[in-house]
Amino acid sequence: MLLTPGPTPLPPSVREVMSEALINPDVDPAFADRYDALLDKLGTVFGTDDEIVVMGGEGILGLEAAIASTVAPGDRVLCLSNGPYGDGFADFVERYGGESTLVDADYDDPLPIADLERTLERGEFDLATMVHCETPTGTLNDLGPALDRFEAHDVLTVVDAVSSLGGTPVPADRIDICLGASQKCFSAPPGLAIASVSDAAWERIETREPESLYTNLLPWHDAEQPYPYTHLTTLVVALDEALDLLLEAGPAAVYDRHREAAAVCRERGADMGLDPYPDPDRCSPTVTAFSTPGRATALQERLREAHGVTLSTGLGDLADDVLRVGHMGYNADVETVDRAMDALDAEL
């Protein structure tokens, strides 16, 4: 059993369609039809009329491409953070010659809105970055207060929603570049990075004329077949099928399923004496990070060896202090979560 916060197991119909698909994306018009339909479905999930881009690469490609496409040397970027991926945006900005201002909080605290307001009052910024779900800590950030302030100061926004999109509502209609990926809540294979891009963001990208090649959104703007880079066609049809499953069930029902699975996970954890790493009110419905000081790695090994259950530990300094249960996508299922928690209970 694989209950990591991505990649997630594939539903049977997704595996089946991958075995049947054989399309040359450069010459077969059937691929363009499939790709256009995929973009329409993603627009429904994002909840925005903004242009959708699907690039061949793991989710981190979208994060780097968003910065590579919008940041020129000397541009000022405010990076709002309370986790590893929020901090990582500042690294991308610096690599592409931008000047990053990190407005951060401890990883178990909410986004520092008061500090953000003071920082915006002191200077002007071209761009701002945030993370919706900080997967390493299981934190779901309330983006509304920050988006209010960025809109008031006319600052474009880039948001990492990789591990929340498709599992919980994302305010993509208020975000200039909203980033997702195939292998999280959609339960498609890893290998596709997804973005919704607003008109204002495209205007900025066009004036920047990004020099990067693969980490460049511009070639995808109003692109037609043949597309800028060859897609992994089996991944495109797999994501298309995964989206069909999501839309047939209905996003509201899928979000409810994620909340129910998360509630069961945390109730079972509480019975075992485990507390979530962030405040319970800020826990994501897609992943639960339990605080397990000094024993996460040992528990992970025991669960895999004795029970065939694979969970994730924390990252960086939290590697041995956080044990994460991914209940997203195909794993947002009460029975599946119960089986994993039975194994954890046996070890504890």
Coordinates of C-alpha atoms in Angstrom, one line a residue:
M1 CA 0.0 0.0 0.0
L2 CA 1.4 3.3 -1.1
L3 CA 0.0 6.2 1.0
T4 CA 2.5 8.9 0.3
P5 CA 1.5 12.5 -0.6
G6 CA 2.3 11.8 -4.3
P7 CA 2.8 9.9 -6.3
T8 CA -0.5 8.1 -5.7
P9 CA -1.8 4.8 -6.9
L10 CA -3.5 4.8 -10.3
P11 CA -7.2 3.8 -10.7
P12 CA -7.7 0.7 -12.9
S13 CA -9.2 2.7 -15.8
V14 CA -6.2 5.0 -15.8
R15 CA -3.8 2.0 -16.1
E16 CA -6.0 0.5 -18.8
V17 CA -6.1 3.5 -21.0
M18 CA -2.3 3.9 -20.8
S19 CA -1.9 0.4 -22.2
E20 CA -4.2 1.2 -25.1
A21 CA -2.9 4.6 -26.2
L22 CA -0.5 4.8 -29.1
I23 CA -0.5 8.3 -30.6
N24 CA 2.2 10.3 -32.4
P25 CA 1.6 13.8 -31.0
D26 CA 3.5 15.5 -33.9
V27 CA 1.5 14.1 -36.8
D28 CA -1.8 12.6 -35.5
P29 CA -4.7 15.1 -35.3
A30 CA -6.3 12.8 -32.8
F31 CA -3.7 13.9 -30.2
A32 CA -4.6 17.6 -30.7
D33 CA -8.3 16.7 -30.1
R34 CA -7.4 14.8 -27.0
Y35 CA -5.1 17.6 -25.7
D36 CA -7.7 20.3 -26.3
A37 CA -10.3 18.3 -24.5
L38 CA -7.8 17.8 -21.6
L39 CA -7.3 21.6 -21.4
D40 CA -11.1 22.2 -21.2
K41 CA -11.4 19.6 -18.3
L42 CA -8.5 21.2 -16.5
G43 CA -10.2 24.6 -16.8
T44 CA -13.2 23.2 -15.1
V45 CA -11.2 21.8 -12.2
F46 CA -9.2 25.0 -11.9
G47 CA -12.4 27.0 -12.0
T48 CA -11.0 29.7 -14.3
D49 CA -11.2 30.8 -17.9
D50 CA -7.4 31.5 -17.9
E51 CA -5.4 29.6 -20.5
I52 CA -4.1 26.2 -19.3
V53 CA -0.7 24.9 -20.1
V54 CA 0.4 21.2 -19.7
M55 CA 4.2 20.7 -19.8
G56 CA 6.1 17.4 -19.9
G57 CA 7.9 17.2 -16.6
E58 CA 7.5 16.6 -12.8
G59 CA 5.5 19.2 -10.8
I60 CA 8.7 21.1 -9.9
L61 CA 9.1 22.0 -13.6
G62 CA 6.0 24.2 -13.2
L63 CA 7.4 26.1 -10.2
E64 CA 10.7 26.8 -12.0
A65 CA 9.0 27.7 -15.3
A66 CA 6.7 30.2 -13.6
I67 CA 9.7 32.1 -12.2
A68 CA 11.9 31.6 -15.3
S69 CA 9.1 33.0 -17.5
T70 CA 8.2 36.1 -15.3
V71 CA 11.4 37.2 -13.6
A72 CA 14.1 39.2 -15.3
P73 CA 17.4 40.4 -13.6
G74 CA 16.6 43.1 -11.0
D75 CA 12.9 42.3 -10.7
R76 CA 11.6 42.4 -7.1
V77 CA 9.7 39.4 -5.9
L78 CA 8.1 38.9 -2.5
C79 CA 8.1 35.3 -1.4
L80 CA 5.5 34.6 1.3
S81 CA 6.3 31.4 3.1
N82 CA 5.7 29.0 6.0
G83 CA 7.3 25.9 4.6
P84 CA 10.1 24.4 2.5
Y85 CA 8.4 25.0 -0.9
G86 CA 7.6 28.6 0.0
D87 CA 11.2 29.1 0.8
G88 CA 12.3 27.4 -2.4
F89 CA 10.6 30.0 -4.5
A90 CA 13.1 32.5 -3.2
D91 CA 15.9 30.2 -4.5
F92 CA 14.4 30.1 -8.0
V93 CA 14.0 33.9 -8.0
E94 CA 17.7 34.4 -7.1
R95 CA 18.8 31.9 -9.8
Y96 CA 17.1 33.9 -12.5
G97 CA 18.6 37.2 -11.3
G98 CA 15.6 38.5 -9.4
E99 CA 15.8 40.2 -6.0
S100 CA 13.8 38.0 -3.5
T101 CA 12.3 39.3 -0.3
L102 CA 11.3 36.4 1.9
V103 CA 8.5 37.1 4.3
D104 CA 8.4 33.9 6.3
A105 CA 7.0 32.3 9.4
D106 CA 7.9 29.1 11.3
Y107 CA 6.8 26.0 9.5
D108 CA 4.1 25.3 12.1
D109 CA 2.7 28.8 12.0
P110 CA 0.2 30.4 9.6
L111 CA 1.3 32.7 6.8
P112 CA 2.6 36.0 8.4
I113 CA 0.0 38.4 7.0
A114 CA 0.9 41.3 9.4
D115 CA 4.5 41.1 8.2
L116 CA 3.3 40.9 4.6
E117 CA 1.3 44.1 5.0
R118 CA 4.2 46.0 6.5
T119 CA 6.5 44.8 3.7
L120 CA 4.1 45.8 1.0
E121 CA 3.8 49.3 2.6
R122 CA 7.6 49.8 2.5
G123 CA 8.3 48.9 -1.1
E124 CA 6.9 47.9 -4.5
F125 CA 7.1 44.4 -5.9
D126 CA 6.7 43.0 -9.4
L127 CA 5.6 39.5 -8.4
A128 CA 4.6 37.5 -5.3
T129 CA 4.8 33.7 -4.6
M130 CA 3.0 31.5 -2.2
V131 CA 2.2 27.8 -1.5
H132 CA -1.4 26.6 -1.0
C133 CA -0.6 23.2 0.5
E134 CA 2.8 22.8 2.0
T135 CA 3.1 19.0 1.5
P136 CA 6.1 18.5 3.8
T137 CA 4.1 19.8 6.8
G138 CA 0.5 18.9 5.8
T139 CA -0.5 22.6 6.0
L140 CA -3.2 24.1 3.9
N141 CA -2.8 27.9 3.8
D142 CA -5.7 30.3 3.7
L143 CA -4.7 32.4 0.7
G144 CA -7.5 34.9 0.8
P145 CA -6.0 37.5 3.1
A146 CA -2.7 37.5 1.2
L147 CA -4.5 37.7 -2.2
D148 CA -6.5 40.6 -1.0
R149 CA -3.3 42.5 -0.2
F150 CA -1.5 41.6 -3.4
E151 CA -4.5 42.7 -5.5
A152 CA -4.6 46.0 -3.6
H153 CA -1.0 46.6 -4.4
D154 CA -1.3 45.4 -8.0
V155 CA 1.2 42.5 -7.6
L156 CA 1.0 39.5 -9.9
T157 CA 0.8 36.2 -8.0
V158 CA 2.3 32.7 -8.5
V159 CA 0.9 29.9 -6.3
D160 CA 2.0 26.3 -5.9
A161 CA -1.2 24.3 -5.6
V162 CA 0.5 21.0 -6.7
S163 CA -0.8 18.9 -3.7
S164 CA -4.2 20.6 -3.3
L165 CA -5.6 21.0 -6.8
G166 CA -8.3 18.4 -7.4
G167 CA -8.6 17.6 -3.7
T168 CA -9.8 20.8 -2.2
P169 CA -11.0 24.2 -3.6
V170 CA -8.3 26.4 -5.0
P171 CA -8.9 30.1 -5.7
A172 CA -7.3 29.9 -9.1
D173 CA -9.6 32.6 -10.5
R174 CA -7.7 35.1 -8.3
I175 CA -4.2 33.8 -9.1
D176 CA -2.1 34.8 -12.1
I177 CA -0.1 31.6 -12.4
C178 CA -1.6 28.6 -10.5
L179 CA 0.5 25.5 -10.6
G180 CA -0.6 21.8 -10.4
A181 CA 0.8 18.4 -11.3
S182 CA -0.5 15.0 -12.5
Q183 CA 0.6 12.7 -9.7
K184 CA -1.1 14.1 -6.7
C185 CA -4.9 14.5 -6.2
F186 CA -5.6 13.5 -9.9
S187 CA -4.0 10.1 -9.4
A188 CA -2.3 10.1 -12.8
P189 CA 1.3 9.1 -13.3
P190 CA 4.1 11.6 -12.5
G191 CA 5.4 13.5 -15.5
L192 CA 3.1 16.4 -16.3
A193 CA 3.3 19.9 -14.8
I194 CA 0.1 22.0 -15.2
A195 CA -0.5 25.8 -14.9
S196 CA -3.3 28.3 -15.4
V197 CA -2.0 31.6 -16.7
S198 CA -3.9 34.9 -16.6
D199 CA -3.9 37.5 -19.3
A200 CA -1.8 39.8 -17.0
A201 CA 0.8 37.1 -16.5
W202 CA 1.0 36.5 -20.3
E203 CA 1.6 40.2 -20.8
R204 CA 4.4 40.1 -18.4
I205 CA 5.9 37.0 -19.9
E206 CA 5.8 38.5 -23.4
T207 CA 7.7 41.6 -22.2
R208 CA 10.3 39.5 -20.4
E209 CA 11.1 37.3 -23.5
P210 CA 12.4 34.5 -21.3
E211 CA 15.8 33.0 -22.5
S212 CA 15.2 29.6 -21.0
L213 CA 14.1 26.8 -23.2
Y214 CA 12.3 24.0 -21.5
T215 CA 11.4 26.0 -18.4
N216 CA 9.6 28.6 -20.5
L217 CA 5.8 29.1 -20.6
L218 CA 5.8 31.4 -23.6
P219 CA 6.0 28.8 -26.4
W220 CA 2.8 27.3 -25.0
H221 CA 0.8 30.6 -25.3
D222 CA -2.0 29.9 -27.9
A223 CA 0.1 26.9 -29.2
E224 CA -1.2 24.6 -31.8
Q225 CA -0.1 21.2 -33.1
P226 CA 2.8 20.5 -33.5
Y227 CA 3.3 21.7 -30.0
P228 CA 6.6 23.2 -28.7
Y229 CA 7.8 19.9 -27.2
T230 CA 6.8 16.4 -27.7
H231 CA 4.4 15.2 -25.0
L232 CA 4.6 11.9 -23.3
T233 CA 1.3 10.8 -24.9
T234 CA 0.5 8.0 -22.5
L235 CA 0.7 10.5 -19.6
V236 CA -1.7 12.9 -21.5
V237 CA -4.3 10.2 -22.0
A238 CA -3.8 9.0 -18.4
L239 CA -4.5 12.4 -17.0
D240 CA -7.4 12.8 -19.4
E241 CA -9.0 9.6 -18.0
A242 CA -8.2 10.6 -14.4
L243 CA -10.0 14.0 -14.9
D244 CA -13.0 12.1 -16.4
L245 CA -13.2 10.2 -13.1
L246 CA -13.0 13.4 -11.1
L247 CA -15.6 15.3 -13.1
E248 CA -18.0 12.3 -13.3
A249 CA -18.0 12.1 -9.5
G250 CA -18.3 15.9 -9.3
P251 CA -15.7 18.2 -7.7
A252 CA -17.9 18.8 -4.6
A253 CA -18.2 15.0 -3.9
V254 CA -14.5 14.5 -4.4
Y255 CA -13.7 17.3 -2.0
D256 CA -16.1 15.7 0.6
R257 CA -14.3 12.4 0.1
H258 CA -10.9 14.0 0.8
R259 CA -12.3 15.7 4.0
E260 CA -13.8 12.4 5.2
A261 CA -10.6 10.5 4.7
A262 CA -8.6 13.2 6.4
A263 CA -11.0 13.2 9.4
V264 CA -10.7 9.5 9.8
C265 CA -6.9 9.6 9.6
R266 CA -6.6 12.3 12.3
E267 CA -9.2 10.7 14.6
R268 CA -7.3 7.4 14.4
G269 CA -4.1 9.2 15.0
A270 CA -5.5 11.0 18.1
D271 CA -6.6 7.6 19.5
M272 CA -2.9 6.6 19.2
G273 CA -1.7 9.8 20.9
L274 CA -0.4 11.4 17.7
D275 CA -0.9 15.1 17.1
P276 CA -0.8 16.8 13.7
Y277 CA 2.2 18.9 13.1
P278 CA 0.3 22.1 12.2
D279 CA -2.7 23.4 14.1
P280 CA -5.7 21.1 13.3
D281 CA -7.6 24.0 11.8
R282 CA -4.8 24.4 9.2
C283 CA -4.4 20.7 8.2
S284 CA -4.8 19.9 4.6
P285 CA -7.5 17.4 3.5
T286 CA -5.0 15.8 1.2
V287 CA -2.2 14.9 3.6
T288 CA -1.8 14.5 7.3
A289 CA 1.6 15.2 8.9
F290 CA 1.9 13.6 12.4
S291 CA 4.4 14.9 14.8
T292 CA 6.7 11.9 15.7
P293 CA 9.9 13.4 17.2
G294 CA 12.9 11.3 16.6
R295 CA 11.1 8.2 15.4
A296 CA 9.5 8.9 11.9
T297 CA 12.2 7.0 10.0
A298 CA 12.0 3.9 12.2
L299 CA 8.3 3.8 11.9
Q300 CA 8.4 4.2 8.2
E301 CA 10.8 1.3 7.9
R302 CA 8.7 -0.9 10.2
L303 CA 5.5 -0.2 8.4
R304 CA 7.1 -1.0 5.0
E305 CA 8.8 -4.2 6.2
A306 CA 6.2 -5.6 8.5
H307 CA 3.0 -4.5 6.9
G308 CA 3.7 -3.5 3.3
V309 CA 2.6 0.1 3.9
T310 CA 4.6 3.0 2.6
L311 CA 4.3 6.4 4.2
S312 CA 6.5 9.5 3.9
T313 CA 8.6 11.1 6.5
G314 CA 9.3 14.9 6.7
L315 CA 11.9 16.8 4.7
G316 CA 15.1 18.5 5.8
D317 CA 15.2 19.2 9.5
L318 CA 11.9 17.5 9.9
A319 CA 13.0 14.2 8.3
D320 CA 12.8 12.2 11.5
D321 CA 10.2 14.2 13.3
V322 CA 7.2 14.0 11.0
L323 CA 5.4 11.0 9.5
R324 CA 3.0 11.8 6.6
V325 CA 0.0 9.9 5.4
G326 CA -1.2 10.8 1.9
H327 CA -4.9 10.5 1.5
M328 CA -5.3 12.3 -1.8
G329 CA -6.8 11.2 -5.1
Y330 CA -7.4 7.5 -5.3
N331 CA -6.3 7.1 -1.7
A332 CA -8.9 9.6 -0.4
D333 CA -10.9 6.5 0.8
V334 CA -11.9 5.8 4.3
E335 CA -11.3 2.0 4.1
T336 CA -7.8 2.5 2.6
V337 CA -6.9 5.0 5.3
D338 CA -8.2 2.7 8.0
R339 CA -6.0 -0.1 6.8
A340 CA -2.9 2.0 6.9
M341 CA -3.8 3.3 10.3
D342 CA -4.3 -0.2 11.6
A343 CA -0.7 -1.0 10.6
L344 CA 0.5 2.2 12.3
D345 CA -1.5 1.3 15.4
A346 CA 0.1 -2.1 15.5
E347 CA 3.6 -0.7 15.4
L348 CA 2.9 2.0 18.0

